[in-house]
GROMACS .gro file of C-alpha atoms in nm:
model
  439
    1MET     CA    1  -4.203  -0.222   1.249
    2ALA     CA    2  -4.049  -0.446   1.514
    3GLU     CA    3  -4.098  -0.333   1.874
    4SER     CA    4  -4.004  -0.618   2.110
    5GLU     CA    5  -3.639  -0.702   2.182
    6GLU     CA    6  -3.668  -1.040   2.009
    7GLU     CA    7  -3.816  -0.885   1.696
    8VAL     CA    8  -3.543  -0.620   1.687
    9ASP     CA    9  -3.273  -0.887   1.714
   10VAL     CA   10  -3.425  -1.085   1.427
   11LEU     CA   11  -3.457  -0.771   1.216
   12VAL     CA   12  -3.102  -0.652   1.275
   13GLN     CA   13  -2.952  -0.995   1.213
   14ARG     CA   14  -3.129  -1.000   0.878
   15VAL     CA   15  -3.000  -0.651   0.792
   16VAL     CA   16  -2.642  -0.746   0.879
   17LYS     CA   17  -2.671  -1.053   0.658
   18ASP     CA   18  -2.820  -0.840   0.377
   19ILE     CA   19  -2.519  -0.607   0.393
   20THR     CA   20  -2.280  -0.901   0.378
   21ASN     CA   21  -2.465  -1.054   0.083
   22ALA     CA   22  -2.465  -0.720  -0.098
   23PHE     CA   23  -2.085  -0.709  -0.087
   24LYS     CA   24  -2.068  -1.069  -0.200
   25ARG     CA   25  -2.292  -0.997  -0.499
   26ASN     CA   26  -2.102  -0.683  -0.592
   27PRO     CA   27  -1.749  -0.653  -0.450
   28ASN     CA   28  -1.699  -0.332  -0.653
   29ILE     CA   29  -1.927  -0.114  -0.437
   30ASP     CA   30  -1.770   0.232  -0.446
   31GLU     CA   31  -2.024   0.444  -0.257
   32ILE     CA   32  -2.225   0.393   0.061
   33GLY     CA   33  -2.492   0.629   0.190
   34VAL     CA   34  -2.800   0.666   0.411
   35ILE     CA   35  -3.138   0.692   0.241
   36PRO     CA   36  -3.374   0.933   0.423
   37CYS     CA   37  -3.665   0.714   0.533
   38PRO     CA   38  -3.807   0.783   0.882
   39GLU     CA   39  -4.003   0.456   0.902
   40ALA     CA   40  -4.037   0.121   0.729
   41ARG     CA   41  -4.311   0.161   0.471
   42TYR     CA   42  -4.273  -0.166   0.288
   43ASN     CA   43  -4.211  -0.523   0.393
   44ARG     CA   44  -3.867  -0.539   0.233
   45SER     CA   45  -3.500  -0.515   0.323
   46PRO     CA   46  -3.374  -0.165   0.411
   47ILE     CA   47  -3.055  -0.238   0.214
   48VAL     CA   48  -3.069  -0.107  -0.142
   49LEU     CA   49  -2.807  -0.200  -0.400
   50VAL     CA   50  -2.811  -0.021  -0.735
   51GLU     CA   51  -2.513  -0.092  -0.960
   52ASN     CA   52  -2.209  -0.001  -0.744
   53LYS     CA   53  -2.404   0.206  -0.490
   54LEU     CA   54  -2.518   0.073  -0.152
   55GLY     CA   55  -2.791   0.252   0.043
   56VAL     CA   56  -2.917   0.196   0.399
   57GLU     CA   57  -3.262   0.327   0.491
   58SER     CA   58  -3.226   0.566   0.784
   59TRP     CA   59  -3.499   0.412   1.001
   60CYS     CA   60  -3.296   0.095   1.065
   61VAL     CA   61  -2.971   0.272   1.161
   62LYS     CA   62  -3.096   0.346   1.515
   63PHE     CA   63  -3.144  -0.029   1.564
   64LEU     CA   64  -2.844  -0.146   1.363
   65LEU     CA   65  -2.564   0.059   1.520
   66PRO     CA   66  -2.641  -0.019   1.889
   67TYR     CA   67  -2.686  -0.386   1.804
   68VAL     CA   68  -2.352  -0.443   1.633
   69HIS     CA   69  -2.176  -0.221   1.887
   70ASN     CA   70  -2.311  -0.415   2.185
   71LYS     CA   71  -2.243  -0.751   2.021
   72LEU     CA   72  -1.881  -0.656   1.969
   73LEU     CA   73  -1.834  -0.526   2.323
   74LEU     CA   74  -1.992  -0.839   2.472
   75TYR     CA   75  -1.755  -1.048   2.265
   76ARG     CA   76  -1.456  -0.844   2.382
   77GLN     CA   77  -1.569  -0.888   2.743
   78ARG     CA   78  -1.596  -1.265   2.684
   79LYS     CA   79  -1.967  -1.258   2.768
   80HIS     CA   80  -2.085  -1.366   2.426
   81TRP     CA   81  -1.918  -1.597   2.173
   82LEU     CA   82  -1.923  -1.528   1.800
   83GLU     CA   83  -1.798  -1.738   1.513
   84ARG     CA   84  -1.531  -1.600   1.283
   85GLU     CA   85  -1.771  -1.527   0.999
   86ALA     CA   86  -2.017  -1.356   1.234
   87LEU     CA   87  -1.735  -1.140   1.371
   88ALA     CA   88  -1.635  -1.036   1.020
   89ASP     CA   89  -1.996  -0.946   0.933
   90ILE     CA   90  -2.048  -0.743   1.251
   91THR     CA   91  -1.721  -0.552   1.225
   92CYS     CA   92  -1.785  -0.481   0.856
   93THR     CA   93  -2.130  -0.337   0.935
   94LEU     CA   94  -1.996  -0.137   1.229
   95LEU     CA   95  -1.714   0.013   1.024
   96LEU     CA   96  -1.958   0.113   0.751
   97LEU     CA   97  -2.158   0.309   1.010
   98ASN     CA   98  -1.863   0.425   1.221
   99PRO     CA   99  -1.536   0.395   1.021
  100ASP     CA  100  -1.317   0.520   1.308
  101PHE     CA  101  -1.416   0.258   1.565
  102THR     CA  102  -1.085   0.123   1.699
  103THR     CA  103  -1.222  -0.193   1.860
  104ALA     CA  104  -1.372  -0.312   1.533
  105TRP     CA  105  -1.039  -0.273   1.354
  106ASN     CA  106  -0.859  -0.464   1.631
  107VAL     CA  107  -1.108  -0.750   1.609
  108ARG     CA  108  -1.052  -0.771   1.233
  109ARG     CA  109  -0.672  -0.804   1.302
  110TRP     CA  110  -0.754  -1.093   1.536
  111VAL     CA  111  -0.972  -1.264   1.275
  112LEU     CA  112  -0.696  -1.230   1.014
  113GLN     CA  113  -0.445  -1.378   1.255
  114GLN     CA  114  -0.666  -1.685   1.294
  115ILE     CA  115  -0.683  -1.724   0.915
  116LEU     CA  116  -0.307  -1.689   0.880
  117GLY     CA  117  -0.254  -1.931   1.169
  118GLN     CA  118  -0.470  -2.196   1.005
  119CYS     CA  119  -0.283  -2.160   0.675
  120SER     CA  120   0.053  -2.185   0.854
  121ALA     CA  121  -0.060  -2.494   1.043
  122ALA     CA  122  -0.167  -2.656   0.716
  123ASP     CA  123   0.173  -2.583   0.563
  124ARG     CA  124   0.358  -2.725   0.861
  125SER     CA  125   0.155  -3.045   0.848
  126LYS     CA  126   0.278  -3.100   0.492
  127LYS     CA  127   0.647  -3.130   0.582
  128PRO     CA  128   0.811  -3.438   0.426
  129GLN     CA  129   0.762  -3.744   0.638
  130GLN     CA  130   0.884  -4.100   0.617
  131GLY     CA  131   0.743  -4.270   0.311
  132GLU     CA  132   0.682  -3.941   0.126
  133ALA     CA  133   0.833  -4.087  -0.190
  134GLU     CA  134   0.573  -4.362  -0.192
  135ARG     CA  135   0.279  -4.124  -0.191
  136GLY     CA  136   0.053  -4.170  -0.487
  137ASP     CA  137  -0.012  -3.916  -0.758
  138ALA     CA  138  -0.364  -3.864  -0.626
  139GLU     CA  139  -0.238  -3.761  -0.281
  140ARG     CA  140   0.018  -3.523  -0.427
  141GLY     CA  141  -0.250  -3.375  -0.652
  142ASP     CA  142  -0.480  -3.319  -0.352
  143ALA     CA  143  -0.198  -3.146  -0.167
  144GLU     CA  144  -0.126  -2.918  -0.462
  145ARG     CA  145  -0.493  -2.829  -0.497
  146GLY     CA  146  -0.505  -2.751  -0.125
  147ASP     CA  147  -0.208  -2.516  -0.161
  148ALA     CA  148  -0.374  -2.339  -0.454
  149GLU     CA  149  -0.701  -2.298  -0.265
  150ARG     CA  150  -0.522  -2.150   0.040
  151SER     CA  151  -0.330  -1.910  -0.181
  152GLN     CA  152  -0.651  -1.799  -0.351
  153GLN     CA  153  -0.823  -1.756  -0.014
  154LEU     CA  154  -0.541  -1.539   0.116
  155ALA     CA  155  -0.545  -1.332  -0.203
  156ARG     CA  156  -0.921  -1.278  -0.175
  157THR     CA  157  -0.892  -1.190   0.193
  158LEU     CA  158  -0.617  -0.941   0.119
  159HIS     CA  159  -0.823  -0.777  -0.155
  160GLN     CA  160  -1.132  -0.761   0.068
  161GLU     CA  161  -0.940  -0.600   0.354
  162MET     CA  162  -0.791  -0.340   0.120
  163LYS     CA  163  -1.145  -0.263   0.000
  164VAL     CA  164  -1.281  -0.226   0.355
  165CYS     CA  165  -0.993   0.005   0.448
  166SER     CA  166  -1.040   0.214   0.136
  167ASP     CA  167  -1.416   0.254   0.194
  168ALA     CA  168  -1.362   0.352   0.558
  169ALA     CA  169  -1.093   0.604   0.464
  170CYS     CA  170  -1.324   0.765   0.208
  171ARG     CA  171  -1.613   0.791   0.454
  172TYR     CA  172  -1.408   0.934   0.742
  173PRO     CA  173  -1.128   1.186   0.669
  174SER     CA  174  -0.789   1.125   0.831
  175ASN     CA  175  -0.900   0.781   0.947
  176TYR     CA  176  -0.571   0.671   1.102
  177ASN     CA  177  -0.725   0.349   1.233
  178ALA     CA  178  -0.815   0.238   0.881
  179TRP     CA  179  -0.472   0.324   0.743
  180SER     CA  180  -0.292   0.160   1.035
  181HIS     CA  181  -0.496  -0.156   0.979
  182ARG     CA  182  -0.409  -0.144   0.609
  183ILE     CA  183  -0.038  -0.126   0.696
  184TRP     CA  184  -0.076  -0.415   0.941
  185VAL     CA  185  -0.246  -0.629   0.677
  186LEU     CA  186   0.034  -0.572   0.426
  187GLN     CA  187   0.302  -0.639   0.685
  188HIS     CA  188   0.148  -0.977   0.766
  189MET     CA  189  -0.007  -1.083   0.435
  190GLY     CA  190   0.198  -0.902   0.169
  191GLN     CA  191   0.544  -0.890   0.320
  192GLY     CA  192   0.811  -0.953   0.058
  193ASN     CA  193   0.561  -0.944  -0.230
  194VAL     CA  194   0.693  -0.671  -0.460
  195LYS     CA  195   0.394  -0.695  -0.695
  196VAL     CA  196   0.141  -0.638  -0.417
  197LEU     CA  197   0.335  -0.339  -0.285
  198HIS     CA  198   0.371  -0.193  -0.633
  199ASP     CA  199   0.002  -0.242  -0.713
  200GLU     CA  200  -0.094  -0.071  -0.386
  201LEU     CA  201   0.138   0.222  -0.460
  202SER     CA  202  -0.009   0.256  -0.808
  203SER     CA  203  -0.371   0.231  -0.695
  204MET     CA  204  -0.312   0.491  -0.424
  205ARG     CA  205  -0.202   0.746  -0.683
  206LEU     CA  206  -0.559   0.845  -0.767
  207TRP     CA  207  -0.673   0.839  -0.403
  208VAL     CA  208  -0.411   1.087  -0.279
  209SER     CA  209  -0.481   1.307  -0.581
  210MET     CA  210  -0.841   1.335  -0.463
  211HIS     CA  211  -0.753   1.382  -0.093
  212VAL     CA  212  -0.460   1.623  -0.101
  213SER     CA  213  -0.509   1.734   0.261
  214ASP     CA  214  -0.534   1.388   0.416
  215HIS     CA  215  -0.192   1.323   0.566
  216SER     CA  216  -0.284   0.968   0.672
  217GLY     CA  217  -0.317   0.862   0.308
  218PHE     CA  218   0.022   1.009   0.221
  219HIS     CA  219   0.173   0.840   0.527
  220TYR     CA  220   0.049   0.508   0.389
  221ARG     CA  221   0.208   0.593   0.054
  222GLN     CA  222   0.537   0.666   0.234
  223PHE     CA  223   0.517   0.325   0.400
  224LEU     CA  224   0.466   0.158   0.061
  225LEU     CA  225   0.756   0.343  -0.096
  226LYS     CA  226   0.989   0.256   0.190
  227ALA     CA  227   0.881  -0.110   0.187
  228LEU     CA  228   0.933  -0.134  -0.189
  229ILE     CA  229   1.280   0.020  -0.166
  230THR     CA  230   1.373  -0.217   0.116
  231GLU     CA  231   1.264  -0.521  -0.085
  232LEU     CA  232   1.433  -0.406  -0.407
  233SER     CA  233   1.756  -0.325  -0.224
  234GLN     CA  234   1.782  -0.673  -0.072
  235THR     CA  235   1.982  -0.820  -0.360
  236PRO     CA  236   2.294  -1.036  -0.331
  237ALA     CA  237   2.492  -0.736  -0.445
  238SER     CA  238   2.377  -0.531  -0.149
  239THR     CA  239   2.381  -0.801   0.119
  240SER     CA  240   2.714  -0.974   0.056
  241SER     CA  241   3.071  -0.858   0.046
  242PRO     CA  242   3.283  -0.865  -0.272
  243GLN     CA  243   3.488  -1.152  -0.127
  244GLN     CA  244   3.174  -1.358  -0.062
  245ARG     CA  245   3.049  -1.301  -0.415
  246CYS     CA  246   3.385  -1.397  -0.561
  247SER     CA  247   3.379  -1.726  -0.371
  248THR     CA  248   3.075  -1.836  -0.574
  249ALA     CA  249   3.251  -1.797  -0.908
  250PRO     CA  250   3.321  -2.121  -1.095
  251SER     CA  251   3.676  -2.019  -1.189
  252SER     CA  252   3.980  -2.135  -0.993
  253SER     CA  253   4.149  -1.915  -0.731
  254SER     CA  254   4.454  -1.863  -0.955
  255ARG     CA  255   4.234  -1.733  -1.239
  256LEU     CA  256   4.043  -1.516  -0.991
  257HIS     CA  257   4.362  -1.356  -0.856
  258HIS     CA  258   4.482  -1.309  -1.213
  259SER     CA  259   4.156  -1.134  -1.309
  260GLN     CA  260   4.166  -0.910  -1.003
  261ALA     CA  261   4.532  -0.827  -1.063
  262ASN     CA  262   4.445  -0.709  -1.414
  263GLY     CA  263   4.149  -0.502  -1.289
  264GLU     CA  264   3.891  -0.742  -1.432
  265LEU     CA  265   3.573  -0.862  -1.262
  266SER     CA  266   3.492  -1.227  -1.209
  267GLU     CA  267   3.173  -1.363  -1.359
  268ALA     CA  268   3.005  -1.366  -1.016
  269GLU     CA  269   3.111  -1.010  -0.947
  270ALA     CA  270   2.995  -0.892  -1.289
  271ALA     CA  271   2.656  -1.063  -1.247
  272ALA     CA  272   2.613  -0.924  -0.896
  273ASP     CA  273   2.710  -0.576  -1.008
  274GLU     CA  274   2.464  -0.591  -1.298
  275GLU     CA  275   2.187  -0.707  -1.063
  276TRP     CA  276   2.267  -0.421  -0.827
  277GLN     CA  277   2.252  -0.169  -1.111
  278LEU     CA  278   1.910  -0.298  -1.220
  279SER     CA  279   1.782  -0.276  -0.863
  280ALA     CA  280   1.926   0.073  -0.815
  281ASN     CA  281   1.775   0.194  -1.142
  282THR     CA  282   1.436   0.055  -1.035
  283VAL     CA  283   1.456   0.242  -0.706
  284LEU     CA  284   1.559   0.560  -0.886
  285GLN     CA  285   1.260   0.519  -1.116
  286LEU     CA  286   1.028   0.492  -0.815
  287PHE     CA  287   1.174   0.810  -0.665
  288HIS     CA  288   1.143   0.985  -1.000
  289GLN     CA  289   0.774   0.892  -1.029
  290GLU     CA  290   0.698   0.996  -0.671
  291MET     CA  291   0.867   1.334  -0.704
  292GLU     CA  292   0.688   1.382  -1.035
  293LEU     CA  293   0.357   1.315  -0.859
  294CYS     CA  294   0.448   1.564  -0.584
  295SER     CA  295   0.535   1.831  -0.840
  296ASP     CA  296   0.209   1.786  -1.027
  297LEU     CA  297  -0.005   1.793  -0.711
  298ILE     CA  298   0.173   2.099  -0.572
  299GLN     CA  299   0.114   2.280  -0.901
  300SER     CA  300  -0.248   2.167  -0.931
  301PHE     CA  301  -0.352   2.221  -0.567
  302PRO     CA  302  -0.160   2.519  -0.423
  303GLY     CA  303  -0.160   2.593  -0.052
  304HIS     CA  304  -0.170   2.236   0.090
  305GLU     CA  305   0.101   2.174   0.349
  306THR     CA  306   0.047   1.795   0.332
  307LEU     CA  307   0.193   1.787  -0.020
  308TRP     CA  308   0.509   1.972   0.083
  309SER     CA  309   0.544   1.747   0.388
  310HIS     CA  310   0.519   1.440   0.166
  311ARG     CA  311   0.780   1.580  -0.074
  312ARG     CA  312   1.013   1.641   0.220
  313HIS     CA  313   0.973   1.283   0.339
  314VAL     CA  314   1.037   1.138  -0.008
  315PHE     CA  315   1.348   1.349  -0.059
  316TYR     CA  316   1.478   1.258   0.288
  317LEU     CA  317   1.423   0.889   0.213
  318TRP     CA  318   1.605   0.923  -0.118
  319HIS     CA  319   1.894   1.115   0.044
  320HIS     CA  320   1.959   0.841   0.300
  321TRP     CA  321   1.912   0.557   0.050
  322ARG     CA  322   2.168   0.711  -0.184
  323LYS     CA  323   2.413   0.771   0.101
  324GLU     CA  324   2.373   0.411   0.222
  325GLN     CA  325   2.422   0.268  -0.126
  326GLN     CA  326   2.731   0.479  -0.183
  327GLN     CA  327   2.881   0.347   0.139
  328LYS     CA  328   2.804  -0.013   0.042
  329GLY     CA  329   2.941   0.034  -0.308
  330SER     CA  330   3.255   0.227  -0.217
  331THR     CA  331   3.468  -0.083  -0.274
  332ASN     CA  332   3.304  -0.179  -0.605
  333GLY     CA  333   3.471   0.068  -0.839
  334GLU     CA  334   3.311   0.356  -1.023
  335SER     CA  335   3.015   0.172  -1.182
  336ARG     CA  336   2.787   0.213  -0.883
  337SER     CA  337   2.878   0.576  -0.835
  338GLU     CA  338   2.786   0.638  -1.197
  339VAL     CA  339   2.441   0.488  -1.143
  340LEU     CA  340   2.377   0.691  -0.828
  341SER     CA  341   2.495   1.016  -0.986
  342SER     CA  342   2.366   0.952  -1.339
  343ASN     CA  343   2.163   1.272  -1.326
  344GLY     CA  344   2.473   1.477  -1.260
  345ASP     CA  345   2.324   1.623  -0.942
  346PRO     CA  346   2.285   1.495  -0.586
  347ALA     CA  347   1.912   1.560  -0.593
  348PRO     CA  348   1.655   1.310  -0.724
  349PRO     CA  349   1.481   1.377  -1.055
  350THR     CA  350   1.195   1.624  -1.021
  351LEU     CA  351   0.969   1.829  -1.242
  352SER     CA  352   0.998   2.202  -1.280
  353ALA     CA  353   0.689   2.420  -1.281
  354GLN     CA  354   0.688   2.421  -1.661
  355SER     CA  355   0.757   2.052  -1.716
  356SER     CA  356   0.503   1.936  -1.457
  357ALA     CA  357   0.232   2.128  -1.632
  358GLY     CA  358   0.294   1.977  -1.971
  359GLY     CA  359   0.495   1.661  -1.915
  360GLY     CA  360   0.196   1.430  -1.958
  361GLY     CA  361   0.318   1.184  -1.697
  362GLY     CA  362   0.163   1.334  -1.385
  363VAL     CA  363  -0.183   1.314  -1.236
  364ASN     CA  364  -0.327   1.558  -1.489
  365GLY     CA  365  -0.126   1.425  -1.783
  366GLN     CA  366  -0.316   1.235  -2.049
  367GLY     CA  367  -0.023   1.085  -2.238
  368HIS     CA  368  -0.066   0.730  -2.105
  369ALA     CA  369  -0.441   0.722  -2.062
  370ALA     CA  370  -0.498   0.492  -2.356
  371GLU     CA  371  -0.266   0.222  -2.221
  372ALA     CA  372  -0.354   0.239  -1.852
  373MET     CA  373  -0.528  -0.037  -1.662
  374GLU     CA  374  -0.765  -0.006  -1.368
  375VAL     CA  375  -0.710  -0.135  -1.014
  376ASP     CA  376  -0.970  -0.015  -0.761
  377GLY     CA  377  -1.050   0.270  -0.996
  378ALA     CA  378  -0.690   0.394  -1.016
  379SER     CA  379  -0.475   0.443  -1.322
  380LEU     CA  380  -0.169   0.220  -1.333
  381PRO     CA  381   0.137   0.194  -1.556
  382ASP     CA  382   0.179  -0.075  -1.817
  383PRO     CA  383   0.119  -0.411  -1.640
  384ARG     CA  384   0.451  -0.532  -1.780
  385ASP     CA  385   0.620  -0.280  -1.551
  386SER     CA  386   0.508  -0.483  -1.249
  387LYS     CA  387   0.683  -0.788  -1.392
  388ARG     CA  388   0.992  -0.580  -1.458
  389LEU     CA  389   0.985  -0.460  -1.097
  390LYS     CA  390   0.956  -0.816  -0.972
  391THR     CA  391   1.235  -0.952  -1.191
  392GLY     CA  392   1.461  -0.649  -1.167
  393VAL     CA  393   1.417  -0.544  -1.531
  394LEU     CA  394   1.351  -0.173  -1.562
  395PRO     CA  395   1.172   0.053  -1.806
  396PRO     CA  396   1.387   0.327  -1.964
  397SER     CA  397   1.573   0.541  -1.710
  398PRO     CA  398   1.417   0.878  -1.620
  399PRO     CA  399   1.563   1.184  -1.790
  400ALA     CA  400   1.792   1.422  -1.605
  401LEU     CA  401   1.576   1.694  -1.450
  402PRO     CA  402   1.645   1.993  -1.222
  403SER     CA  403   1.758   1.942  -0.863
  404GLU     CA  404   1.545   2.019  -0.560
  405PRO     CA  405   1.700   2.361  -0.491
  406SER     CA  406   1.651   2.447  -0.859
  407PHE     CA  407   1.289   2.333  -0.841
  408VAL     CA  408   1.216   2.548  -0.536
  409SER     CA  409   1.396   2.853  -0.679
  410GLY     CA  410   1.209   2.826  -1.007
  411PHE     CA  411   0.886   2.771  -0.820
  412LEU     CA  412   0.930   3.081  -0.600
  413ASP     CA  413   0.999   3.301  -0.903
  414GLY     CA  414   0.647   3.250  -1.038
  415CYS     CA  415   0.452   3.186  -0.716
  416CYS     CA  416   0.159   3.419  -0.636
  417ASN     CA  417  -0.023   3.221  -0.364
  418PRO     CA  418   0.097   3.343  -0.020
  419GLU     CA  419   0.041   3.007   0.151
  420GLN     CA  420   0.218   2.823  -0.129
  421ARG     CA  421   0.511   3.065  -0.110
  422ARG     CA  422   0.537   3.018   0.267
  423PHE     CA  423   0.549   2.639   0.229
  424ALA     CA  424   0.807   2.665  -0.049
  425LEU     CA  425   1.031   2.893   0.161
  426ALA     CA  426   1.006   2.654   0.457
  427TYR     CA  427   1.100   2.364   0.228
  428LYS     CA  428   1.398   2.559   0.089
  429LYS     CA  429   1.516   2.637   0.442
  430TRP     CA  430   1.484   2.269   0.533
  431LEU     CA  431   1.693   2.172   0.230
  432ASP     CA  432   1.964   2.421   0.323
  433THR     CA  433   1.985   2.330   0.691
  434VAL     CA  434   1.897   1.960   0.719
  435ILE     CA  435   2.020   1.818   0.389
  436GLY     CA  436   2.289   2.079   0.331
  437GLN     CA  437   2.192   2.155  -0.029
  438GLN     CA  438   2.261   2.500  -0.165
  439PRO     CA  439   2.062   2.662  -0.447
   0.00000   0.00000   0.00000
């Protein structure tokens, strides 16, 4: 085994590179652990990769952790320079050994900023210049290939960062640094991309079902839900006034006034109103699915305050979204009010204790297992639903289900767990006082 400082440096550099290569060979590694081995018995790498499992022999950890830690601190103190790839390798190794190390996460943000900056600079350099029309087909083809390669690189980087964050969160409970970094990555690399946000929300469904006490994971899910709702609500129907939408209609002003005088909608108004209804129905479907998930988890794992806290946040978000949309649509007739109150109750669709146990659509339901697809090991809806979300086309509307006060009242009637009953009573009191709902 290496003893001198030079030999230790060579050894650790090789181990760091072996870890990096292991993830390159198998990006689907889902478990990382330490193999008890007090000393190096064989002249081989201490990194063991078997299928999707990565093992690190324990004897090298005492050399590996101080090395990567000191390298990173020296870099932060500007006493030692590291290339971008070396920084990524060191921070990856450090986060595998110590997932809650804040400095390593911050350095990864810096590395990602450099990647995004290079891509932005490449895009700016491609702005049309004099003589652009005379460019040959070969030059235009090279430019298009360059755009495709940058897009693929960003997609791979995004996927890799999500994987690092997920691994760190699994190895260290309530790892707020990992979840904060994951939010930062989406804000800078997935902003405005409805499909990415929806895929993340879907893939997180299994994770939160397996970590029902980890509030940081549910906080990330709340961020995704809010970001999705914000993107889906930014339609022309919700960002422009009725007068502005009417000005885009192809008909003349006399025909427009005639249509309005007879209570008819112009073509632009009708199209905008239909687009708004599709967007609103999509948002309602998201709320329905999230409340359904909450109901199933609360039933399956009684006595976890995190689940009730998440339900409170989702309902509060829905309450304010509905109020905001009603205010925006107050001048658009009754059609929008009908969409927002289609369930006949001011509460979002939820599952009762009986329906959540046998509805087949929750975490424990098996009704859609045959048609589900896998993303990071999580069960997702039909992939066509993602396209519908992106284009505004919605699956069938959720059925009318009991209101929140009805859910809590029905839940308390059959509740035997004292902790669960206490959380349910606190939630009922919050509904009555903050939201103003009455059972």
